[in-house]
PDB file of C-alpha atoms and ligand atoms in Angstrom:
ATOM      1  CA  GLU A  80     -92.426  21.352 -18.090  1.00 32.00           C
ATOM      2  CA  ASP A  81     -92.697  19.001 -15.003  1.00 36.00           C
ATOM      3  CA  ASP A  82     -89.199  18.783 -13.944  1.00 41.00           C
ATOM      4  CA  SER A  83     -89.587  16.438 -11.134  1.00 41.00           C
ATOM      5  CA  SER A  84     -85.979  16.401 -10.134  1.00 46.00           C
ATOM      6  CA  SER A  85     -84.797  19.067  -7.573  1.00 52.00           C
ATOM      7  CA  SER A  86     -83.407  22.452  -8.925  1.00 57.00           C
ATOM      8  CA  SER A  87     -82.061  25.579  -7.321  1.00 62.00           C
ATOM      9  CA  ASP A  88     -80.757  28.912  -8.410  1.00 61.00           C
ATOM     10  CA  SER A  89     -78.005  30.280  -6.456  1.00 56.00           C
ATOM     11  CA  GLY A  90     -75.738  33.328  -7.073  1.00 53.00           C
ATOM     12  CA  SER A  91     -75.643  36.918  -5.679  1.00 48.00           C
ATOM     13  CA  GLY A  92     -77.308  40.008  -7.284  1.00 49.00           C
ATOM     14  CA  GLY A  93     -75.161  42.610  -8.954  1.00 51.00           C
ATOM     15  CA  GLY A  94     -74.119  43.264 -12.661  1.00 61.00           C
ATOM     16  CA  LYS A  95     -74.790  40.678 -15.462  1.00 81.00           C
ATOM     17  CA  LYS A  96     -73.095  37.480 -14.247  1.00 91.00           C
ATOM     18  CA  LEU A  97     -72.341  34.646 -16.282  1.00 97.00           C
ATOM     19  CA  VAL A  98     -75.385  32.318 -16.009  1.00 98.00           C
ATOM     20  CA  LEU A  99     -74.336  28.507 -15.915  1.00 98.00           C
ATOM     21  CA  GLY A 100     -77.083  25.752 -16.267  1.00 98.00           C
ATOM     22  CA  PHE A 101     -75.800  22.467 -14.784  1.00 98.00           C
ATOM     23  CA  SER A 102     -77.553  19.174 -15.030  1.00 98.00           C
ATOM     24  CA  GLN A 103     -76.185  16.703 -12.403  1.00 98.00           C
ATOM     25  CA  VAL A 104     -76.689  12.785 -12.650  1.00 98.00           C
ATOM     26  CA  GLY A 105     -78.285  12.387  -8.995  1.00 98.00           C
ATOM     27  CA  SER A 106     -76.944  11.787  -5.737  1.00 97.00           C
ATOM     28  CA  GLU A 107     -76.178   8.176  -6.117  1.00 97.00           C
ATOM     29  CA  SER A 108     -72.842   7.970  -4.244  1.00 97.00           C
ATOM     30  CA  GLY A 109     -70.307   9.713  -2.016  1.00 96.00           C
ATOM     31  CA  TRP A 110     -68.344  10.576  -5.133  1.00 98.00           C
ATOM     32  CA  ARG A 111     -71.390  12.399  -6.534  1.00 98.00           C
ATOM     33  CA  SER A 112     -72.291  14.434  -3.670  1.00 97.00           C
ATOM     34  CA  ALA A 113     -68.484  15.659  -3.362  1.00 97.00           C
ATOM     35  CA  ASN A 114     -68.729  16.525  -7.120  1.00 98.00           C
ATOM     36  CA  THR A 115     -71.898  18.526  -6.528  1.00 98.00           C
ATOM     37  CA  ASP A 116     -70.321  20.350  -3.563  1.00 98.00           C
ATOM     38  CA  SER A 117     -67.205  21.227  -5.794  1.00 98.00           C
ATOM     39  CA  VAL A 118     -69.411  22.591  -8.544  1.00 98.00           C
ATOM     40  CA  LYS A 119     -71.543  24.679  -6.397  1.00 98.00           C
ATOM     41  CA  GLU A 120     -68.537  25.951  -4.352  1.00 98.00           C
ATOM     42  CA  ALA A 121     -66.668  26.640  -7.411  1.00 98.00           C
ATOM     43  CA  ALA A 122     -69.708  28.588  -9.147  1.00 98.00           C
ATOM     44  CA  LYS A 123     -69.891  30.642  -5.983  1.00 98.00           C
ATOM     45  CA  GLU A 124     -66.151  31.403  -5.994  1.00 97.00           C
ATOM     46  CA  ALA A 125     -66.391  32.653  -9.510  1.00 97.00           C
ATOM     47  CA  GLY A 126     -69.436  34.699  -9.033  1.00 97.00           C
ATOM     48  CA  TYR A 127     -71.555  32.946 -11.485  1.00 98.00           C
ATOM     49  CA  THR A 128     -75.162  32.497 -11.354  1.00 98.00           C
ATOM     50  CA  LEU A 129     -75.488  28.593 -11.247  1.00 98.00           C
ATOM     51  CA  LYS A 130     -78.839  26.905 -12.127  1.00 98.00           C
ATOM     52  CA  PHE A 131     -78.512  23.312 -10.709  1.00 98.00           C
ATOM     53  CA  SER A 132     -80.577  20.246 -11.052  1.00 98.00           C
ATOM     54  CA  ASP A 133     -80.355  16.758  -9.702  1.00 98.00           C
ATOM     55  CA  ALA A 134     -81.764  14.160 -12.245  1.00 98.00           C
ATOM     56  CA  GLN A 135     -81.981  11.246  -9.765  1.00 98.00           C
ATOM     57  CA  GLN A 136     -80.033   9.097 -12.159  1.00 97.00           C
ATOM     58  CA  LYS A 137     -82.914   9.420 -15.007  1.00 98.00           C
ATOM     59  CA  GLN A 138     -81.919  10.761 -18.372  1.00 98.00           C
ATOM     60  CA  GLU A 139     -85.319  12.225 -19.164  1.00 98.00           C
ATOM     61  CA  ASN A 140     -84.865  14.327 -16.355  1.00 98.00           C
ATOM     62  CA  GLN A 141     -81.502  15.663 -17.429  1.00 98.00           C
ATOM     63  CA  ILE A 142     -83.071  16.172 -20.899  1.00 98.00           C
ATOM     64  CA  SER A 143     -85.801  18.343 -19.526  1.00 98.00           C
ATOM     65  CA  ALA A 144     -83.283  20.340 -17.341  1.00 98.00           C
ATOM     66  CA  ILE A 145     -81.189  21.161 -20.366  1.00 98.00           C
ATOM     67  CA  ARG A 146     -84.188  22.009 -22.299  1.00 98.00           C
ATOM     68  CA  SER A 147     -85.367  24.526 -19.417  1.00 98.00           C
ATOM     69  CA  TYR A 148     -81.627  26.004 -19.671  1.00 98.00           C
ATOM     70  CA  ILE A 149     -82.021  26.573 -23.134  1.00 98.00           C
ATOM     71  CA  THR A 150     -85.435  28.131 -22.789  1.00 98.00           C
ATOM     72  CA  GLN A 151     -84.047  30.404 -20.040  1.00 98.00           C
ATOM     73  CA  GLY A 152     -81.104  31.308 -22.482  1.00 98.00           C
ATOM     74  CA  VAL A 153     -78.351  30.666 -20.036  1.00 98.00           C
ATOM     75  CA  ASP A 154     -74.709  31.521 -21.053  1.00 98.00           C
ATOM     76  CA  VAL A 155     -73.320  27.953 -20.999  1.00 98.00           C
ATOM     77  CA  ILE A 156     -74.718  24.532 -20.347  1.00 98.00           C
ATOM     78  CA  ALA A 157     -72.656  21.824 -18.491  1.00 98.00           C
ATOM     79  CA  PHE A 158     -73.564  18.286 -17.423  1.00 98.00           C
ATOM     80  CA  SER A 159     -72.494  14.981 -16.517  1.00 98.00           C
ATOM     81  CA  PRO A 160     -74.312  12.553 -18.728  1.00 98.00           C
ATOM     82  CA  VAL A 161     -75.833   9.616 -16.888  1.00 98.00           C
ATOM     83  CA  VAL A 162     -75.487   7.377 -19.875  1.00 98.00           C
ATOM     84  CA  VAL A 163     -73.491   7.793 -22.930  1.00 98.00           C
ATOM     85  CA  THR A 164     -76.197   7.707 -25.670  1.00 98.00           C
ATOM     86  CA  GLY A 165     -79.495   9.432 -26.412  1.00 98.00           C
ATOM     87  CA  TRP A 166     -78.344  13.132 -26.446  1.00 98.00           C
ATOM     88  CA  ASP A 167     -77.930  14.448 -29.880  1.00 98.00           C
ATOM     89  CA  ALA A 168     -81.531  15.861 -30.189  1.00 98.00           C
ATOM     90  CA  VAL A 169     -81.245  17.982 -27.004  1.00 98.00           C
ATOM     91  CA  LEU A 170     -77.651  19.047 -27.656  1.00 98.00           C
ATOM     92  CA  LYS A 171     -78.824  19.909 -31.405  1.00 98.00           C
ATOM     93  CA  GLU A 172     -81.323  22.350 -29.719  1.00 98.00           C
ATOM     94  CA  ALA A 173     -78.671  23.887 -27.637  1.00 98.00           C
ATOM     95  CA  LYS A 174     -76.719  24.393 -30.825  1.00 98.00           C
ATOM     96  CA  ALA A 175     -79.390  25.919 -32.652  1.00 98.00           C
ATOM     97  CA  LYS A 176     -79.698  28.578 -29.725  1.00 98.00           C
ATOM     98  CA  LYS A 177     -75.796  28.946 -29.810  1.00 97.00           C
ATOM     99  CA  ILE A 178     -75.601  27.942 -26.123  1.00 98.00           C
ATOM    100  CA  PRO A 179     -72.129  26.151 -25.786  1.00 98.00           C
ATOM    101  CA  VAL A 180     -72.045  22.750 -23.908  1.00 98.00           C
ATOM    102  CA  VAL A 181     -69.419  21.420 -21.500  1.00 98.00           C
ATOM    103  CA  LEU A 182     -69.368  17.842 -20.260  1.00 98.00           C
ATOM    104  CA  THR A 183     -68.057  17.186 -16.847  1.00 98.00           C
ATOM    105  CA  ASP A 184     -67.281  13.755 -15.313  1.00 98.00           C
ATOM    106  CA  ARG A 185     -68.933  11.302 -17.907  1.00 98.00           C
ATOM    107  CA  SER A 186     -68.727  11.503 -21.704  1.00 97.00           C
ATOM    108  CA  VAL A 187     -71.275  10.792 -24.499  1.00 98.00           C
ATOM    109  CA  GLU A 188     -71.132   8.999 -27.702  1.00 97.00           C
ATOM    110  CA  THR A 189     -72.330  11.491 -30.597  1.00 95.00           C
ATOM    111  CA  SER A 190     -71.856  11.494 -34.366  1.00 89.00           C
ATOM    112  CA  ASP A 191     -71.444  15.218 -34.174  1.00 97.00           C
ATOM    113  CA  GLU A 192     -68.456  16.375 -32.402  1.00 94.00           C
ATOM    114  CA  SER A 193     -69.445  20.093 -32.566  1.00 97.00           C
ATOM    115  CA  LEU A 194     -72.355  19.070 -30.023  1.00 98.00           C
ATOM    116  CA  PHE A 195     -70.018  19.784 -27.023  1.00 98.00           C
ATOM    117  CA  VAL A 196     -66.922  22.051 -26.426  1.00 98.00           C
ATOM    118  CA  THR A 197     -64.782  19.864 -24.123  1.00 98.00           C
ATOM    119  CA  LEU A 198     -64.929  17.178 -21.368  1.00 98.00           C
ATOM    120  CA  VAL A 199     -63.338  18.090 -17.933  1.00 98.00           C
ATOM    121  CA  GLY A 200     -63.049  14.403 -16.270  1.00 97.00           C
ATOM    122  CA  SER A 201     -61.041  11.543 -15.703  1.00 97.00           C
ATOM    123  CA  ASP A 202     -59.867   8.795 -17.973  1.00 97.00           C
ATOM    124  CA  PHE A 203     -61.991   5.864 -16.981  1.00 98.00           C
ATOM    125  CA  THR A 204     -60.377   3.350 -19.209  1.00 98.00           C
ATOM    126  CA  ASP A 205     -56.959   4.096 -17.482  1.00 98.00           C
ATOM    127  CA  GLU A 206     -58.740   3.761 -14.009  1.00 98.00           C
ATOM    128  CA  GLY A 207     -59.674   0.104 -15.074  1.00 98.00           C
ATOM    129  CA  ARG A 208     -56.210  -0.626 -16.130  1.00 98.00           C
ATOM    130  CA  ARG A 209     -54.930   0.674 -12.939  1.00 98.00           C
ATOM    131  CA  ALA A 210     -57.416  -1.374 -10.949  1.00 98.00           C
ATOM    132  CA  ALA A 211     -56.041  -4.418 -12.521  1.00 98.00           C
ATOM    133  CA  LYS A 212     -52.426  -3.352 -12.068  1.00 98.00           C
ATOM    134  CA  ILE A 213     -53.142  -2.658  -8.297  1.00 98.00           C
ATOM    135  CA  LEU A 214     -54.927  -6.034  -7.983  1.00 98.00           C
ATOM    136  CA  GLU A 215     -51.721  -7.632  -8.985  1.00 98.00           C
ATOM    137  CA  LYS A 216     -50.010  -6.127  -6.035  1.00 98.00           C
ATOM    138  CA  VAL A 217     -52.899  -6.892  -3.565  1.00 98.00           C
ATOM    139  CA  LEU A 218     -52.776 -10.716  -4.629  1.00 98.00           C
ATOM    140  CA  GLU A 219     -48.973 -10.587  -4.308  1.00 98.00           C
ATOM    141  CA  LYS A 220     -48.981  -9.034  -0.732  1.00 97.00           C
ATOM    142  CA  ALA A 221     -51.974 -11.661   0.416  1.00 98.00           C
ATOM    143  CA  GLY A 222     -49.715 -14.504  -0.969  1.00 98.00           C
ATOM    144  CA  HIS A 223     -52.439 -15.581  -3.162  1.00 97.00           C
ATOM    145  CA  LYS A 224     -51.332 -18.483  -5.416  1.00 95.00           C
ATOM    146  CA  GLY A 225     -52.953 -20.167  -8.357  1.00 96.00           C
ATOM    147  CA  PRO A 226     -55.991 -19.144 -10.284  1.00 98.00           C
ATOM    148  CA  VAL A 227     -57.990 -16.114  -9.365  1.00 98.00           C
ATOM    149  CA  LYS A 228     -61.953 -16.070  -9.654  1.00 98.00           C
ATOM    150  CA  ILE A 229     -63.113 -12.451  -9.925  1.00 98.00           C
ATOM    151  CA  ALA A 230     -66.670 -10.888  -9.331  1.00 98.00           C
ATOM    152  CA  GLN A 231     -67.193  -7.484 -10.939  1.00 98.00           C
ATOM    153  CA  LEU A 232     -69.763  -4.939  -9.609  1.00 99.00           C
ATOM    154  CA  GLU A 233     -70.138  -2.800 -12.720  1.00 98.00           C
ATOM    155  CA  GLY A 234     -71.501   0.833 -12.535  1.00 98.00           C
ATOM    156  CA  THR A 235     -74.771   2.242 -14.139  1.00 98.00           C
ATOM    157  CA  THR A 236     -75.647   0.246 -17.262  1.00 98.00           C
ATOM    158  CA  GLY A 237     -74.553   2.460 -20.189  1.00 98.00           C
ATOM    159  CA  ALA A 238     -72.750   4.938 -17.999  1.00 98.00           C
ATOM    160  CA  ALA A 239     -69.081   5.825 -19.492  1.00 98.00           C
ATOM    161  CA  PRO A 240     -67.462   4.952 -16.158  1.00 98.00           C
ATOM    162  CA  ALA A 241     -68.980   1.612 -16.176  1.00 98.00           C
ATOM    163  CA  ILE A 242     -68.235   0.743 -19.917  1.00 98.00           C
ATOM    164  CA  GLU A 243     -64.676   2.051 -19.499  1.00 98.00           C
ATOM    165  CA  ARG A 244     -63.613   0.613 -16.139  1.00 98.00           C
ATOM    166  CA  ALA A 245     -64.551  -2.812 -17.285  1.00 98.00           C
ATOM    167  CA  LYS A 246     -62.641  -2.142 -20.777  1.00 98.00           C
ATOM    168  CA  GLY A 247     -59.650  -1.132 -19.119  1.00 98.00           C
ATOM    169  CA  PHE A 248     -59.490  -3.848 -16.523  1.00 98.00           C
ATOM    170  CA  LYS A 249     -60.223  -6.339 -19.123  1.00 98.00           C
ATOM    171  CA  GLU A 250     -57.400  -5.114 -21.407  1.00 98.00           C
ATOM    172  CA  VAL A 251     -54.881  -5.881 -18.596  1.00 98.00           C
ATOM    173  CA  MET A 252     -56.487  -9.266 -17.743  1.00 98.00           C
ATOM    174  CA  ASP A 253     -56.417 -10.389 -21.255  1.00 98.00           C
ATOM    175  CA  ALA A 254     -52.826  -9.283 -21.902  1.00 98.00           C
ATOM    176  CA  ASP A 255     -51.070 -10.178 -18.635  1.00 98.00           C
ATOM    177  CA  HIS A 256     -53.525 -12.680 -16.924  1.00 98.00           C
ATOM    178  CA  ALA A 257     -55.154 -14.928 -19.406  1.00 97.00           C
ATOM    179  CA  ASP A 258     -54.283 -17.889 -17.969  1.00 97.00           C
ATOM    180  CA  ASP A 259     -55.078 -17.355 -14.154  1.00 98.00           C
ATOM    181  CA  TRP A 260     -57.547 -14.480 -14.025  1.00 98.00           C
ATOM    182  CA  LYS A 261     -61.250 -15.098 -14.557  1.00 98.00           C
ATOM    183  CA  ILE A 262     -64.193 -12.842 -14.168  1.00 98.00           C
ATOM    184  CA  VAL A 263     -66.790 -15.586 -12.975  1.00 98.00           C
ATOM    185  CA  VAL A 264     -69.677 -13.129 -12.206  1.00 98.00           C
ATOM    186  CA  SER A 265     -70.428  -9.613 -13.357  1.00 98.00           C
ATOM    187  CA  GLN A 266     -73.397  -7.390 -12.790  1.00 98.00           C
ATOM    188  CA  THR A 267     -74.490  -3.792 -12.394  1.00 98.00           C
ATOM    189  CA  GLY A 268     -74.976  -2.404  -8.787  1.00 98.00           C
ATOM    190  CA  ASP A 269     -75.748   1.038 -10.273  1.00 98.00           C
ATOM    191  CA  PHE A 270     -73.020   2.686  -8.352  1.00 98.00           C
ATOM    192  CA  THR A 271     -75.132   2.441  -5.154  1.00 98.00           C
ATOM    193  CA  ARG A 272     -74.562   0.903  -1.693  1.00 98.00           C
ATOM    194  CA  ALA A 273     -77.962  -0.927  -1.640  1.00 98.00           C
ATOM    195  CA  GLY A 274     -77.125  -2.134  -5.136  1.00 98.00           C
ATOM    196  CA  GLY A 275     -73.602  -3.410  -4.187  1.00 98.00           C
ATOM    197  CA  LYS A 276     -75.001  -5.194  -1.193  1.00 98.00           C
ATOM    198  CA  GLN A 277     -77.984  -6.953  -2.830  1.00 98.00           C
ATOM    199  CA  VAL A 278     -75.864  -7.889  -5.940  1.00 98.00           C
ATOM    200  CA  MET A 279     -73.054  -9.277  -3.980  1.00 98.00           C
ATOM    201  CA  ALA A 280     -75.156 -11.312  -1.651  1.00 98.00           C
ATOM    202  CA  ALA A 281     -76.546 -12.933  -4.912  1.00 98.00           C
ATOM    203  CA  PHE A 282     -73.112 -13.335  -6.298  1.00 98.00           C
ATOM    204  CA  LEU A 283     -72.167 -15.286  -2.922  1.00 98.00           C
ATOM    205  CA  GLN A 284     -75.019 -17.665  -3.608  1.00 97.00           C
ATOM    206  CA  SER A 285     -73.980 -18.659  -6.908  1.00 96.00           C
ATOM    207  CA  ASN A 286     -70.221 -18.164  -6.695  1.00 96.00           C
ATOM    208  CA  PRO A 287     -69.148 -18.828  -2.927  1.00 94.00           C
ATOM    209  CA  ASP A 288     -65.701 -19.221  -4.003  1.00 96.00           C
ATOM    210  CA  ILE A 289     -64.983 -15.671  -5.244  1.00 98.00           C
ATOM    211  CA  ASP A 290     -61.239 -14.598  -4.406  1.00 98.00           C
ATOM    212  CA  VAL A 291     -61.599 -11.022  -5.465  1.00 98.00           C
ATOM    213  CA  LEU A 292     -64.275  -8.392  -5.889  1.00 99.00           C
ATOM    214  CA  PHE A 293     -63.609  -5.496  -8.554  1.00 99.00           C
ATOM    215  CA  ALA A 294     -66.142  -2.777  -7.512  1.00 99.00           C
ATOM    216  CA  HIS A 295     -66.629   0.173  -9.982  1.00 98.00           C
ATOM    217  CA  ASN A 296     -67.026   2.505  -7.132  1.00 98.00           C
ATOM    218  CA  ASP A 297     -66.477   2.514  -3.397  1.00 98.00           C
ATOM    219  CA  ASP A 298     -70.090   2.776  -2.492  1.00 98.00           C
ATOM    220  CA  MET A 299     -70.982  -0.387  -4.297  1.00 98.00           C
ATOM    221  CA  GLY A 300     -67.783  -2.065  -2.472  1.00 98.00           C
ATOM    222  CA  ILE A 301     -69.167  -0.797   0.820  1.00 98.00           C
ATOM    223  CA  GLY A 302     -72.375  -2.560   0.242  1.00 98.00           C
ATOM    224  CA  ALA A 303     -70.739  -5.392  -0.837  1.00 98.00           C
ATOM    225  CA  ILE A 304     -68.853  -5.569   2.472  1.00 98.00           C
ATOM    226  CA  GLN A 305     -72.078  -5.652   4.526  1.00 98.00           C
ATOM    227  CA  ALA A 306     -73.121  -8.921   2.318  1.00 98.00           C
ATOM    228  CA  ILE A 307     -69.746 -10.504   2.551  1.00 98.00           C
ATOM    229  CA  GLU A 308     -69.881 -10.182   6.489  1.00 98.00           C
ATOM    230  CA  ALA A 309     -73.461 -11.367   6.586  1.00 98.00           C
ATOM    231  CA  ALA A 310     -72.324 -14.488   4.592  1.00 97.00           C
ATOM    232  CA  GLY A 311     -69.652 -14.919   7.566  1.00 97.00           C
ATOM    233  CA  LYS A 312     -66.534 -14.151   5.362  1.00 98.00           C
ATOM    234  CA  LYS A 313     -64.105 -11.475   5.895  1.00 98.00           C
ATOM    235  CA  PRO A 314     -63.809  -8.714   3.315  1.00 98.00           C
ATOM    236  CA  GLY A 315     -60.190  -7.797   2.469  1.00 98.00           C
ATOM    237  CA  LYS A 316     -59.057 -11.316   3.637  1.00 98.00           C
ATOM    238  CA  ASP A 317     -61.398 -14.118   2.352  1.00 98.00           C
ATOM    239  CA  ILE A 318     -62.359 -11.884  -0.523  1.00 98.00           C
ATOM    240  CA  LEU A 319     -59.786  -9.336  -1.736  1.00 98.00           C
ATOM    241  CA  ILE A 320     -61.666  -5.985  -2.704  1.00 98.00           C
ATOM    242  CA  VAL A 321     -60.379  -3.309  -5.323  1.00 98.00           C
ATOM    243  CA  THR A 322     -62.711  -0.339  -5.708  1.00 98.00           C
ATOM    244  CA  VAL A 323     -62.598   3.236  -7.535  1.00 98.00           C
ATOM    245  CA  ASP A 324     -63.434   6.625  -6.415  1.00 98.00           C
ATOM    246  CA  GLY A 325     -61.248   7.116  -2.992  1.00 97.00           C
ATOM    247  CA  VAL A 326     -64.235   8.720  -0.922  1.00 97.00           C
ATOM    248  CA  LYS A 327     -63.636   9.155   2.764  1.00 96.00           C
ATOM    249  CA  ASP A 328     -65.870   5.922   3.631  1.00 97.00           C
ATOM    250  CA  GLY A 329     -63.673   4.167   1.063  1.00 98.00           C
ATOM    251  CA  PHE A 330     -60.519   5.137   2.843  1.00 98.00           C
ATOM    252  CA  ILE A 331     -62.208   4.328   6.280  1.00 97.00           C
ATOM    253  CA  ALA A 332     -63.067   0.620   5.110  1.00 98.00           C
ATOM    254  CA  MET A 333     -59.521   0.488   3.477  1.00 98.00           C
ATOM    255  CA  SER A 334     -57.987   1.468   7.033  1.00 97.00           C
ATOM    256  CA  GLU A 335     -60.136  -1.119   8.516  1.00 98.00           C
ATOM    257  CA  GLY A 336     -58.705  -3.721   6.464  1.00 98.00           C
ATOM    258  CA  LYS A 337     -61.926  -4.355   4.502  1.00 98.00           C
ATOM    259  CA  ILE A 338     -60.793  -2.896   1.236  1.00 98.00           C
ATOM    260  CA  ASN A 339     -57.501  -3.700  -0.095  1.00 98.00           C
ATOM    261  CA  ALA A 340     -56.808  -0.854  -2.757  1.00 98.00           C
ATOM    262  CA  ILE A 341     -58.438   1.949  -4.215  1.00 98.00           C
ATOM    263  CA  VAL A 342     -57.988   3.578  -7.614  1.00 98.00           C
ATOM    264  CA  GLU A 343     -58.878   7.468  -7.115  1.00 98.00           C
ATOM    265  CA  CYS A 344     -61.344   9.106  -9.291  1.00 98.00           C
ATOM    266  CA  ASN A 345     -61.179  12.843  -8.366  1.00 96.00           C
ATOM    267  CA  PRO A 346     -64.508  14.178  -8.118  1.00 97.00           C
ATOM    268  CA  LEU A 347     -63.352  17.834  -7.180  1.00 96.00           C
ATOM    269  CA  LEU A 348     -63.940  19.196 -10.916  1.00 97.00           C
ATOM    270  CA  GLY A 349     -65.527  22.492  -9.820  1.00 97.00           C
ATOM    271  CA  PRO A 350     -62.378  24.805 -10.191  1.00 96.00           C
ATOM    272  CA  GLN A 351     -61.508  23.485 -13.565  1.00 97.00           C
ATOM    273  CA  LEU A 352     -64.997  23.485 -14.820  1.00 98.00           C
ATOM    274  CA  MET A 353     -65.354  27.236 -14.083  1.00 98.00           C
ATOM    275  CA  GLU A 354     -62.217  27.994 -15.671  1.00 97.00           C
ATOM    276  CA  VAL A 355     -63.321  26.379 -18.922  1.00 97.00           C
ATOM    277  CA  VAL A 356     -66.810  27.925 -18.819  1.00 97.00           C
ATOM    278  CA  GLN A 357     -65.354  31.503 -18.534  1.00 96.00           C
ATOM    279  CA  LYS A 358     -62.936  30.642 -21.537  1.00 97.00           C
ATOM    280  CA  VAL A 359     -65.985  29.113 -23.624  1.00 96.00           C
ATOM    281  CA  LYS A 360     -68.102  32.009 -22.888  1.00 95.00           C
ATOM    282  CA  ASP A 361     -65.530  34.447 -23.959  1.00 93.00           C
ATOM    283  CA  GLY A 362     -65.081  32.355 -27.334  1.00 92.00           C
ATOM    284  CA  GLU A 363     -61.431  31.045 -26.428  1.00 95.00           C
ATOM    285  CA  THR A 364     -60.523  27.596 -27.959  1.00 95.00           C
ATOM    286  CA  VAL A 365     -60.150  25.172 -24.967  1.00 97.00           C
ATOM    287  CA  GLU A 366     -58.687  21.449 -25.238  1.00 97.00           C
ATOM    288  CA  ARG A 367     -61.012  18.796 -26.129  1.00 97.00           C
ATOM    289  CA  TRP A 368     -60.474  16.899 -22.901  1.00 97.00           C
ATOM    290  CA  ILE A 369     -59.234  18.450 -19.587  1.00 97.00           C
ATOM    291  CA  LYS A 370     -58.082  15.563 -17.644  1.00 94.00           C
ATOM    292  CA  THR A 371     -58.058  15.445 -13.484  1.00 88.00           C
ATOM    293  CA  GLU A 372     -55.049  14.318 -11.532  1.00 86.00           C
ATOM    294  CA  GLU A 373     -55.741  11.411  -9.631  1.00 92.00           C
ATOM    295  CA  SER A 374     -53.419   8.461  -7.861  1.00 93.00           C
ATOM    296  CA  ASP A 375     -53.833   4.866  -6.402  1.00 96.00           C
ATOM    297  CA  PHE A 376     -53.554   3.964  -2.923  1.00 97.00           C
ATOM    298  CA  MET A 377     -52.837   0.325  -1.102  1.00 97.00           C
ATOM    299  CA  GLN A 378     -54.244  -0.533   2.075  1.00 96.00           C
ATOM    300  CA  ASP A 379     -51.131   0.363   4.218  1.00 95.00           C
ATOM    301  CA  GLN A 380     -51.422   4.096   2.952  1.00 95.00           C
ATOM    302  CA  ALA A 381     -54.997   4.421   4.022  1.00 95.00           C
ATOM    303  CA  LYS A 382     -54.597   5.686   7.682  1.00 93.00           C
ATOM    304  CA  ALA A 383     -51.684   8.268   6.796  1.00 94.00           C
ATOM    305  CA  ALA A 384     -53.919   9.553   3.861  1.00 94.00           C
ATOM    306  CA  LEU A 385     -57.395   9.841   5.730  1.00 94.00           C
ATOM    307  CA  PRO A 386     -56.719  13.108   7.551  1.00 92.00           C
ATOM    308  CA  THR A 387     -55.729  14.933   4.296  1.00 90.00           C
ATOM    309  CA  ARG A 388     -58.460  13.515   2.189  1.00 91.00           C
ATOM    310  CA  LYS A 389     -60.691  16.367   0.710  1.00 87.00           C
ATOM    311  CA  TYR A 390     -63.727  14.394  -0.116  1.00 91.00           C
TER     312      TYR A 390
HETATM  313  C1  GZL B 289     -67.019   8.670 -12.171  1.00 69.90           C
HETATM  314  C2  GZL B 289     -68.412   8.973 -11.772  1.00 69.90           C
HETATM  315  C3  GZL B 289     -69.134   7.852 -11.240  1.00 69.90           C
HETATM  316  C4  GZL B 289     -68.341   7.542  -9.849  1.00 69.90           C
HETATM  317  C5  GZL B 289     -69.396   6.926  -9.011  1.00 69.90           C
HETATM  318  O1  GZL B 289     -66.272   9.849 -12.454  1.00 69.90           O
HETATM  319  O2  GZL B 289     -69.194   9.217 -12.859  1.00 69.90           O
HETATM  320  O3  GZL B 289     -70.477   8.077 -10.896  1.00 69.90           O
HETATM  321  O4  GZL B 289     -67.308   6.622  -9.872  1.00 69.90           O
HETATM  322  C6  GZL B 289     -70.460   7.888  -9.187  1.00 69.90           C
HETATM  323  O5  GZL B 289     -69.303   6.910  -7.643  1.00 69.90           O
HETATM  324  O6  GZL B 289     -71.864   7.385  -9.002  1.00 69.90           O
END
């Protein structure tokens, strides 16, 4: 089939090695690049033959990559689904060929739980809750008084992190800030810097009095910073900014005072993934959801944390 996305095989020769087919979302953000590096490194460490493809954020490319792994008869298929719906057909084909499927990073909505074995990834709803909780600290530190007008830069439409981060944030807002916080504008920036910059510029046209930006990832936050500065405002001061991920450039922006807090979302899933892939191949039972460890950072922790950041 014509798989327009890039793909590569890696892994040394030698005996029958576990063959893992991995379909990656794309290379839309710093988080994604760190996630890809982690998967490739860990597969090499484990001595697996890794078949890897980058779908450039297109579901049809992921589906064709998964189909090619089924045809090749890989031992296990792993992928990070770009959006939550539309996977049942191809996952049923994998099941028919008895190839187990492991989800990493993002989850899927499916009526048939047997279509994947486990998810190795973060709790995005909790990340949304954590973003709202840390925004309370940011507002207090900034001495903000009165109503809070919030702009939200959403992740890719239909993607689990976008749906769930918005949900978690709204849960805390409705429970604890129904009378003083308001999301005045919300739109997807597709997790990219370009998207964040473009949409934030439009936000500032329609809502010049925004107090806070909640961006579903650092990259959209970094793009938004460029738009805020182009509008003659100070990011981190005139507009307080909370983002999710914790990539190096996010920490640098935070150390420059342009981002006020970051909710970490750990992309280094490679080792956990390879561990679970071996267990799945050996027919061992594994937990349904293997969650990643992560924490949150306020601006005054940025400089100290920077040197030890692994991604
Ligand atoms: C979250 C991951 C998201 C990141 C973005 O686990 O799916 O996709 O937050 C990335 O940076 O593009």
